[in-house]
Amino acid sequence: MTALPTTWRATILTLFPDMFPGPLGVSLAGKALASGLWALEARDIRDSATDRHRSVDDTPAGGGPGMVLRADVLAAAIDAADTGQDRPRLLMSPRGRPLTQSRVTELAAGPGPLIVCGRFEGIDERVIAARGLEEVSIGDYVLSGGEIAAMVLVDACVRLLPGVMGKQASGTEESFSEGLLEYPQYTRPQEFEGRLIPEILVSGDHAKVAAWRQAEAEALTRARRPDLWAIKARQKRPKSPTDG
Ligand code: ADE
């Protein structure tokens, strides 16, 4: 017997559960949440504190500024949230591997992640190994905590879930997963402050439109994202014996 697919679910461990659903409660993700296409559970890490003051952090071993989230408290919070299902366990952190569309696609195809939002100077390193946390960054800048980063990740996943966007999603996805930036879009009016829609797009010649879009996407990628363009160029090149 095949098991019924369960609803994709994001479990967020945070010291600020009131931040959720936040932006995930409106627009596309919010409508999908309200209609049961996915589920969101924000859990307060502080509920796993054991002392009278419900403390979750302490001073860093070895000295230095700030506070560190305690390993025992966070591990207890993770264990209490775990349903026994084999779900990815993520830790939002500027130290993590950069999030990519391909990782988003994988996460969207699974049961949905458990996401720990870091705060303070960081979390006790031992809990990362002890609970197998995968550190994920959304970019090379430092936020005041992992909550907004978690929202970014969940939003990127939710729009890929079946029934959330319908056909709309496929176009943009194809473009990005091909490693190119999106080509420019236009709509009415035909003339805006003296600027016209490119002639080809109103020509009705579908082959020419497709070729123009491809060329524009390539030119944009080359100019703005030489890193993506280099990957593309490497993929096109025939494999040499020195390739890893
Ligand atoms: N927490 C703070 N900064 C972050 C970043 N850039 N990515 C993920 N989590 C973070």
PDB file of C-alpha atoms and ligand atoms in Angstrom:
ATOM      1  CA  MET A   1       0.000   0.000   0.000  1.00  0.00           C
ATOM      2  CA  THR A   2       1.353   3.425  -0.842  1.00  0.00           C
ATOM      3  CA  ALA A   3       1.220   6.045   1.899  1.00  0.00           C
ATOM      4  CA  LEU A   4      -0.871   9.132   1.248  1.00  0.00           C
ATOM      5  CA  PRO A   5       1.317  12.186   0.602  1.00  0.00           C
ATOM      6  CA  THR A   6       1.381  14.382   3.704  1.00  0.00           C
ATOM      7  CA  THR A   7       1.138  18.149   3.519  1.00  0.00           C
ATOM      8  CA  TRP A   8       4.459  19.946   3.079  1.00  0.00           C
ATOM      9  CA  ARG A   9       5.288  21.470   6.435  1.00  0.00           C
ATOM     10  CA  ALA A  10       7.790  24.023   7.720  1.00  0.00           C
ATOM     11  CA  THR A  11       8.612  23.831  11.425  1.00  0.00           C
ATOM     12  CA  ILE A  12      10.402  26.946  12.667  1.00  0.00           C
ATOM     13  CA  LEU A  13      12.334  27.013  15.942  1.00  0.00           C
ATOM     14  CA  THR A  14      12.725  30.616  17.038  1.00  0.00           C
ATOM     15  CA  LEU A  15      12.883  32.914  20.053  1.00  0.00           C
ATOM     16  CA  PHE A  16      10.383  35.147  18.246  1.00  0.00           C
ATOM     17  CA  PRO A  17       7.464  32.944  17.140  1.00  0.00           C
ATOM     18  CA  ASP A  18       5.289  36.069  16.797  1.00  0.00           C
ATOM     19  CA  MET A  19       7.272  36.988  13.685  1.00  0.00           C
ATOM     20  CA  PHE A  20       5.427  34.142  11.892  1.00  0.00           C
ATOM     21  CA  PRO A  21       3.613  33.782   9.577  1.00  0.00           C
ATOM     22  CA  GLY A  22       4.441  37.471   8.874  1.00  0.00           C
ATOM     23  CA  PRO A  23       4.828  37.936   5.122  1.00  0.00           C
ATOM     24  CA  LEU A  24       4.151  34.210   4.618  1.00  0.00           C
ATOM     25  CA  GLY A  25       0.561  34.846   5.729  1.00  0.00           C
ATOM     26  CA  VAL A  26      -0.332  37.095   2.779  1.00  0.00           C
ATOM     27  CA  SER A  27      -0.372  36.926  -1.016  1.00  0.00           C
ATOM     28  CA  LEU A  28       0.489  33.662  -2.744  1.00  0.00           C
ATOM     29  CA  ALA A  29       2.027  31.820   0.227  1.00  0.00           C
ATOM     30  CA  GLY A  30      -0.689  33.097   2.582  1.00  0.00           C
ATOM     31  CA  LYS A  31      -3.531  31.947   0.342  1.00  0.00           C
ATOM     32  CA  ALA A  32      -1.902  28.551  -0.058  1.00  0.00           C
ATOM     33  CA  LEU A  33      -1.428  28.346   3.722  1.00  0.00           C
ATOM     34  CA  ALA A  34      -5.081  29.215   4.358  1.00  0.00           C
ATOM     35  CA  SER A  35      -6.239  26.611   1.855  1.00  0.00           C
ATOM     36  CA  GLY A  36      -4.106  23.866   3.412  1.00  0.00           C
ATOM     37  CA  LEU A  37      -1.613  23.427   0.559  1.00  0.00           C
ATOM     38  CA  TRP A  38       1.162  23.679   3.152  1.00  0.00           C
ATOM     39  CA  ALA A  39       1.466  24.035   6.923  1.00  0.00           C
ATOM     40  CA  LEU A  40       3.533  26.259   9.178  1.00  0.00           C
ATOM     41  CA  GLU A  41       4.457  25.631  12.789  1.00  0.00           C
ATOM     42  CA  ALA A  42       6.464  28.273  14.703  1.00  0.00           C
ATOM     43  CA  ARG A  43       7.789  26.922  18.013  1.00  0.00           C
ATOM     44  CA  ASP A  44       9.324  28.967  20.808  1.00  0.00           C
ATOM     45  CA  ILE A  45      12.795  27.718  21.738  1.00  0.00           C
ATOM     46  CA  ARG A  46      12.267  29.263  25.169  1.00  0.00           C
ATOM     47  CA  ASP A  47       9.603  26.615  25.908  1.00  0.00           C
ATOM     48  CA  SER A  48      12.497  24.156  26.212  1.00  0.00           C
ATOM     49  CA  ALA A  49      14.358  26.148  28.873  1.00  0.00           C
ATOM     50  CA  THR A  50      14.559  24.339  32.189  1.00  0.00           C
ATOM     51  CA  ASP A  51      15.496  26.966  34.758  1.00  0.00           C
ATOM     52  CA  ARG A  52      13.321  29.373  36.708  1.00  0.00           C
ATOM     53  CA  HIS A  53      14.270  32.332  34.493  1.00  0.00           C
ATOM     54  CA  ARG A  54      13.623  30.390  31.283  1.00  0.00           C
ATOM     55  CA  SER A  55      17.115  31.330  30.080  1.00  0.00           C
ATOM     56  CA  VAL A  56      18.233  30.123  26.658  1.00  0.00           C
ATOM     57  CA  ASP A  57      21.662  31.721  26.303  1.00  0.00           C
ATOM     58  CA  ASP A  58      24.900  32.222  28.192  1.00  0.00           C
ATOM     59  CA  THR A  59      28.250  33.985  27.824  1.00  0.00           C
ATOM     60  CA  PRO A  60      30.702  32.555  25.265  1.00  0.00           C
ATOM     61  CA  ALA A  61      33.303  30.104  26.545  1.00  0.00           C
ATOM     62  CA  GLY A  62      36.702  31.774  26.221  1.00  0.00           C
ATOM     63  CA  GLY A  63      35.189  35.226  26.667  1.00  0.00           C
ATOM     64  CA  GLY A  64      34.104  37.853  24.142  1.00  0.00           C
ATOM     65  CA  PRO A  65      31.000  39.909  23.470  1.00  0.00           C
ATOM     66  CA  GLY A  66      27.408  38.728  23.109  1.00  0.00           C
ATOM     67  CA  MET A  67      25.590  35.614  24.151  1.00  0.00           C
ATOM     68  CA  VAL A  68      25.478  32.081  22.801  1.00  0.00           C
ATOM     69  CA  LEU A  69      22.371  29.898  22.509  1.00  0.00           C
ATOM     70  CA  ARG A  70      22.783  26.895  24.800  1.00  0.00           C
ATOM     71  CA  ALA A  71      23.240  23.442  23.242  1.00  0.00           C
ATOM     72  CA  ASP A  72      21.052  21.639  25.793  1.00  0.00           C
ATOM     73  CA  VAL A  73      18.094  24.029  25.382  1.00  0.00           C
ATOM     74  CA  LEU A  74      18.219  24.011  21.583  1.00  0.00           C
ATOM     75  CA  ALA A  75      18.662  20.219  21.394  1.00  0.00           C
ATOM     76  CA  ALA A  76      15.602  19.780  23.615  1.00  0.00           C
ATOM     77  CA  ALA A  77      13.623  22.155  21.369  1.00  0.00           C
ATOM     78  CA  ILE A  78      14.639  20.176  18.262  1.00  0.00           C
ATOM     79  CA  ASP A  79      13.779  16.835  19.906  1.00  0.00           C
ATOM     80  CA  ALA A  80      10.382  18.133  21.036  1.00  0.00           C
ATOM     81  CA  ALA A  81       9.596  19.343  17.477  1.00  0.00           C
ATOM     82  CA  ASP A  82      10.755  16.179  15.717  1.00  0.00           C
ATOM     83  CA  THR A  83       7.937  13.931  14.636  1.00  0.00           C
ATOM     84  CA  GLY A  84      10.150  10.999  13.810  1.00  0.00           C
ATOM     85  CA  GLN A  85       9.755  11.770  10.104  1.00  0.00           C
ATOM     86  CA  ASP A  86      13.015  12.067   8.231  1.00  0.00           C
ATOM     87  CA  ARG A  87      12.991  15.807   7.595  1.00  0.00           C
ATOM     88  CA  PRO A  88      15.911  18.076   6.672  1.00  0.00           C
ATOM     89  CA  ARG A  89      17.125  20.037   9.678  1.00  0.00           C
ATOM     90  CA  LEU A  90      18.397  23.446   8.693  1.00  0.00           C
ATOM     91  CA  LEU A  91      20.117  26.215  10.623  1.00  0.00           C
ATOM     92  CA  MET A  92      19.856  29.682   9.087  1.00  0.00           C
ATOM     93  CA  SER A  93      23.296  31.260   9.448  1.00  0.00           C
ATOM     94  CA  PRO A  94      25.526  33.650   7.463  1.00  0.00           C
ATOM     95  CA  ARG A  95      28.170  30.948   7.840  1.00  0.00           C
ATOM     96  CA  GLY A  96      26.142  28.390   5.893  1.00  0.00           C
ATOM     97  CA  ARG A  97      26.261  27.198   2.300  1.00  0.00           C
ATOM     98  CA  PRO A  98      24.553  29.743   0.030  1.00  0.00           C
ATOM     99  CA  LEU A  99      20.950  28.811  -0.788  1.00  0.00           C
ATOM    100  CA  THR A 100      20.398  27.927  -4.451  1.00  0.00           C
ATOM    101  CA  GLN A 101      17.338  27.301  -6.589  1.00  0.00           C
ATOM    102  CA  SER A 102      18.390  23.662  -6.925  1.00  0.00           C
ATOM    103  CA  ARG A 103      18.460  23.184  -3.098  1.00  0.00           C
ATOM    104  CA  VAL A 104      15.087  24.969  -2.919  1.00  0.00           C
ATOM    105  CA  THR A 105      13.686  22.516  -5.485  1.00  0.00           C
ATOM    106  CA  GLU A 106      14.940  19.558  -3.435  1.00  0.00           C
ATOM    107  CA  LEU A 107      13.470  20.957  -0.205  1.00  0.00           C
ATOM    108  CA  ALA A 108      10.134  21.632  -1.902  1.00  0.00           C
ATOM    109  CA  ALA A 109      10.012  18.025  -3.138  1.00  0.00           C
ATOM    110  CA  GLY A 110      10.467  16.592   0.377  1.00  0.00           C
ATOM    111  CA  PRO A 111       8.259  16.583   3.496  1.00  0.00           C
ATOM    112  CA  GLY A 112       9.362  20.138   4.451  1.00  0.00           C
ATOM    113  CA  PRO A 113      12.205  21.217   6.727  1.00  0.00           C
ATOM    114  CA  LEU A 114      12.686  21.919  10.392  1.00  0.00           C
ATOM    115  CA  ILE A 115      14.431  25.291  10.522  1.00  0.00           C
ATOM    116  CA  VAL A 116      16.412  26.671  13.449  1.00  0.00           C
ATOM    117  CA  CYS A 117      16.702  30.459  13.501  1.00  0.00           C
ATOM    118  CA  GLY A 118      19.974  31.628  15.038  1.00  0.00           C
ATOM    119  CA  ARG A 119      20.184  34.709  17.257  1.00  0.00           C
ATOM    120  CA  PHE A 120      22.804  36.315  19.479  1.00  0.00           C
ATOM    121  CA  GLU A 121      26.457  35.720  18.584  1.00  0.00           C
ATOM    122  CA  GLY A 122      25.588  32.223  17.509  1.00  0.00           C
ATOM    123  CA  ILE A 123      24.644  28.836  18.836  1.00  0.00           C
ATOM    124  CA  ASP A 124      26.767  26.323  20.701  1.00  0.00           C
ATOM    125  CA  GLU A 125      28.717  24.459  18.004  1.00  0.00           C
ATOM    126  CA  ARG A 126      28.101  21.049  19.608  1.00  0.00           C
ATOM    127  CA  VAL A 127      24.379  21.045  18.850  1.00  0.00           C
ATOM    128  CA  ILE A 128      25.074  21.496  15.101  1.00  0.00           C
ATOM    129  CA  ALA A 129      26.895  18.152  14.967  1.00  0.00           C
ATOM    130  CA  ALA A 130      24.767  16.409  17.598  1.00  0.00           C
ATOM    131  CA  ARG A 131      21.512  17.117  15.712  1.00  0.00           C
ATOM    132  CA  GLY A 132      22.932  17.081  12.167  1.00  0.00           C
ATOM    133  CA  LEU A 133      22.031  20.668  11.306  1.00  0.00           C
ATOM    134  CA  GLU A 134      22.713  21.854   7.745  1.00  0.00           C
ATOM    135  CA  GLU A 135      23.798  25.514   7.851  1.00  0.00           C
ATOM    136  CA  VAL A 136      22.188  27.645   5.136  1.00  0.00           C
ATOM    137  CA  SER A 137      22.925  31.273   4.228  1.00  0.00           C
ATOM    138  CA  ILE A 138      20.745  33.503   2.068  1.00  0.00           C
ATOM    139  CA  GLY A 139      23.608  35.820   1.146  1.00  0.00           C
ATOM    140  CA  ASP A 140      26.839  37.493   2.187  1.00  0.00           C
ATOM    141  CA  TYR A 141      25.415  39.973   4.673  1.00  0.00           C
ATOM    142  CA  VAL A 142      24.469  39.653   8.318  1.00  0.00           C
ATOM    143  CA  LEU A 143      20.845  39.821   9.470  1.00  0.00           C
ATOM    144  CA  SER A 144      19.905  40.317  13.105  1.00  0.00           C
ATOM    145  CA  GLY A 145      18.592  36.759  13.238  1.00  0.00           C
ATOM    146  CA  GLY A 146      17.632  33.793  11.110  1.00  0.00           C
ATOM    147  CA  GLU A 147      13.877  34.459  11.038  1.00  0.00           C
ATOM    148  CA  ILE A 148      13.772  36.590   7.896  1.00  0.00           C
ATOM    149  CA  ALA A 149      16.206  34.194   6.220  1.00  0.00           C
ATOM    150  CA  ALA A 150      13.872  31.295   7.121  1.00  0.00           C
ATOM    151  CA  MET A 151      10.955  33.186   5.574  1.00  0.00           C
ATOM    152  CA  VAL A 152      12.942  33.658   2.370  1.00  0.00           C
ATOM    153  CA  LEU A 153      13.688  29.942   2.188  1.00  0.00           C
ATOM    154  CA  VAL A 154      10.098  28.889   2.953  1.00  0.00           C
ATOM    155  CA  ASP A 155       8.661  31.363   0.429  1.00  0.00           C
ATOM    156  CA  ALA A 156      10.984  30.052  -2.295  1.00  0.00           C
ATOM    157  CA  CYS A 157       9.840  26.467  -1.548  1.00  0.00           C
ATOM    158  CA  VAL A 158       6.121  27.170  -1.171  1.00  0.00           C
ATOM    159  CA  ARG A 159       5.754  28.752  -4.613  1.00  0.00           C
ATOM    160  CA  LEU A 160       6.968  25.451  -6.109  1.00  0.00           C
ATOM    161  CA  LEU A 161       4.441  23.251  -4.291  1.00  0.00           C
ATOM    162  CA  PRO A 162       1.771  21.625  -6.466  1.00  0.00           C
ATOM    163  CA  GLY A 163      -1.273  23.852  -6.843  1.00  0.00           C
ATOM    164  CA  VAL A 164       0.331  27.005  -5.426  1.00  0.00           C
ATOM    165  CA  MET A 165       1.245  28.793  -8.644  1.00  0.00           C
ATOM    166  CA  GLY A 166      -0.088  26.661 -11.427  1.00  0.00           C
ATOM    167  CA  LYS A 167       1.555  27.112 -14.796  1.00  0.00           C
ATOM    168  CA  GLN A 168       3.068  30.528 -14.011  1.00  0.00           C
ATOM    169  CA  ALA A 169       5.980  29.059 -12.061  1.00  0.00           C
ATOM    170  CA  SER A 170       7.395  26.909 -14.808  1.00  0.00           C
ATOM    171  CA  GLY A 171       8.720  29.712 -17.029  1.00  0.00           C
ATOM    172  CA  THR A 172      10.812  31.501 -14.425  1.00  0.00           C
ATOM    173  CA  GLU A 173      12.010  28.234 -12.949  1.00  0.00           C
ATOM    174  CA  GLU A 174      13.217  26.951 -16.278  1.00  0.00           C
ATOM    175  CA  SER A 175      15.135  30.131 -16.874  1.00  0.00           C
ATOM    176  CA  PHE A 176      16.903  30.117 -13.523  1.00  0.00           C
ATOM    177  CA  SER A 177      17.620  26.420 -13.441  1.00  0.00           C
ATOM    178  CA  GLU A 178      19.193  26.835 -16.860  1.00  0.00           C
ATOM    179  CA  GLY A 179      21.609  29.132 -15.043  1.00  0.00           C
ATOM    180  CA  LEU A 180      20.496  32.347 -16.751  1.00  0.00           C
ATOM    181  CA  LEU A 181      18.843  35.512 -15.460  1.00  0.00           C
ATOM    182  CA  GLU A 182      15.342  36.280 -16.644  1.00  0.00           C
ATOM    183  CA  TYR A 183      14.889  38.193 -19.954  1.00  0.00           C
ATOM    184  CA  PRO A 184      13.101  41.598 -19.845  1.00  0.00           C
ATOM    185  CA  GLN A 185       9.298  41.699 -19.918  1.00  0.00           C
ATOM    186  CA  TYR A 186       6.938  44.328 -21.361  1.00  0.00           C
ATOM    187  CA  THR A 187       3.211  44.911 -21.484  1.00  0.00           C
ATOM    188  CA  ARG A 188       0.805  47.647 -22.604  1.00  0.00           C
ATOM    189  CA  PRO A 189       0.943  50.528 -23.284  1.00  0.00           C
ATOM    190  CA  GLN A 190       2.900  50.115 -26.501  1.00  0.00           C
ATOM    191  CA  GLU A 191       4.609  53.456 -25.802  1.00  0.00           C
ATOM    192  CA  PHE A 192       5.646  54.633 -22.321  1.00  0.00           C
ATOM    193  CA  GLU A 193       7.263  58.073 -21.945  1.00  0.00           C
ATOM    194  CA  GLY A 194       8.649  57.794 -25.435  1.00  0.00           C
ATOM    195  CA  ARG A 195       9.984  54.245 -24.933  1.00  0.00           C
ATOM    196  CA  LEU A 196       8.605  51.516 -27.193  1.00  0.00           C
ATOM    197  CA  ILE A 197       8.201  47.788 -26.660  1.00  0.00           C
ATOM    198  CA  PRO A 198      10.946  46.050 -28.720  1.00  0.00           C
ATOM    199  CA  GLU A 199       9.618  45.510 -32.245  1.00  0.00           C
ATOM    200  CA  ILE A 200      10.255  41.718 -32.242  1.00  0.00           C
ATOM    201  CA  LEU A 201       7.923  41.157 -29.279  1.00  0.00           C
ATOM    202  CA  VAL A 202       4.965  42.573 -31.188  1.00  0.00           C
ATOM    203  CA  SER A 203       5.896  40.884 -34.484  1.00  0.00           C
ATOM    204  CA  GLY A 204       3.994  37.665 -33.779  1.00  0.00           C
ATOM    205  CA  ASP A 205       7.029  35.617 -34.895  1.00  0.00           C
ATOM    206  CA  HIS A 206       7.394  33.099 -32.039  1.00  0.00           C
ATOM    207  CA  ALA A 207      10.762  31.745 -33.140  1.00  0.00           C
ATOM    208  CA  LYS A 208      12.233  35.240 -33.318  1.00  0.00           C
ATOM    209  CA  VAL A 209      10.743  36.124 -29.921  1.00  0.00           C
ATOM    210  CA  ALA A 210      12.323  33.015 -28.367  1.00  0.00           C
ATOM    211  CA  ALA A 211      15.722  33.776 -29.923  1.00  0.00           C
ATOM    212  CA  TRP A 212      15.570  37.413 -28.749  1.00  0.00           C
ATOM    213  CA  ARG A 213      14.697  36.362 -25.195  1.00  0.00           C
ATOM    214  CA  GLN A 214      17.521  33.838 -25.108  1.00  0.00           C
ATOM    215  CA  ALA A 215      20.021  36.447 -26.340  1.00  0.00           C
ATOM    216  CA  GLU A 216      18.803  39.029 -23.782  1.00  0.00           C
ATOM    217  CA  ALA A 217      18.987  36.492 -20.936  1.00  0.00           C
ATOM    218  CA  GLU A 218      22.535  35.600 -21.950  1.00  0.00           C
ATOM    219  CA  ALA A 219      23.627  39.249 -22.246  1.00  0.00           C
ATOM    220  CA  LEU A 220      22.166  40.109 -18.824  1.00  0.00           C
ATOM    221  CA  THR A 221      23.766  37.085 -17.172  1.00  0.00           C
ATOM    222  CA  ARG A 222      27.144  37.876 -18.689  1.00  0.00           C
ATOM    223  CA  ALA A 223      27.014  41.522 -17.576  1.00  0.00           C
ATOM    224  CA  ARG A 224      25.538  41.093 -14.102  1.00  0.00           C
ATOM    225  CA  ARG A 225      26.510  37.596 -12.993  1.00  0.00           C
ATOM    226  CA  PRO A 226      29.900  36.591 -14.394  1.00  0.00           C
ATOM    227  CA  ASP A 227      29.913  33.801 -11.782  1.00  0.00           C
ATOM    228  CA  LEU A 228      26.785  32.171 -13.295  1.00  0.00           C
ATOM    229  CA  TRP A 229      28.035  32.839 -16.812  1.00  0.00           C
ATOM    230  CA  ALA A 230      31.320  31.042 -16.090  1.00  0.00           C
ATOM    231  CA  ILE A 231      29.426  27.952 -14.890  1.00  0.00           C
ATOM    232  CA  LYS A 232      27.342  28.041 -18.071  1.00  0.00           C
ATOM    233  CA  ALA A 233      30.451  28.329 -20.232  1.00  0.00           C
ATOM    234  CA  ARG A 234      32.045  25.387 -18.407  1.00  0.00           C
ATOM    235  CA  GLN A 235      28.929  23.251 -19.014  1.00  0.00           C
ATOM    236  CA  LYS A 236      28.966  24.027 -22.746  1.00  0.00           C
ATOM    237  CA  ARG A 237      32.651  23.184 -23.168  1.00  0.00           C
ATOM    238  CA  PRO A 238      33.347  19.540 -24.136  1.00  0.00           C
ATOM    239  CA  LYS A 239      34.732  17.552 -21.196  1.00  0.00           C
ATOM    240  CA  SER A 240      38.525  17.466 -21.067  1.00  0.00           C
ATOM    241  CA  PRO A 241      40.524  14.687 -19.380  1.00  0.00           C
ATOM    242  CA  THR A 242      41.695  17.182 -16.702  1.00  0.00           C
ATOM    243  CA  ASP A 243      38.094  17.948 -15.561  1.00  0.00           C
ATOM    244  CA  GLY A 244      37.288  16.755 -12.050  1.00  0.00           C
TER     245      GLY A 244
HETATM  246  N1  ADE B   1      21.258  34.954   9.925  1.00  0.00           N
HETATM  247  C1  ADE B   1      21.911  36.136   9.919  1.00  0.00           C
HETATM  248  N2  ADE B   1      22.362  36.443   8.702  1.00  0.00           N
HETATM  249  C2  ADE B   1      21.970  35.422   7.882  1.00  0.00           C
HETATM  250  C3  ADE B   1      22.157  35.151   6.506  1.00  0.00           C
HETATM  251  N3  ADE B   1      22.819  35.978   5.688  1.00  0.00           N
HETATM  252  N4  ADE B   1      21.639  34.009   6.012  1.00  0.00           N
HETATM  253  C4  ADE B   1      20.984  33.147   6.814  1.00  0.00           C
HETATM  254  N5  ADE B   1      20.784  33.352   8.120  1.00  0.00           N
HETATM  255  C5  ADE B   1      21.279  34.475   8.652  1.00  0.00           C
END
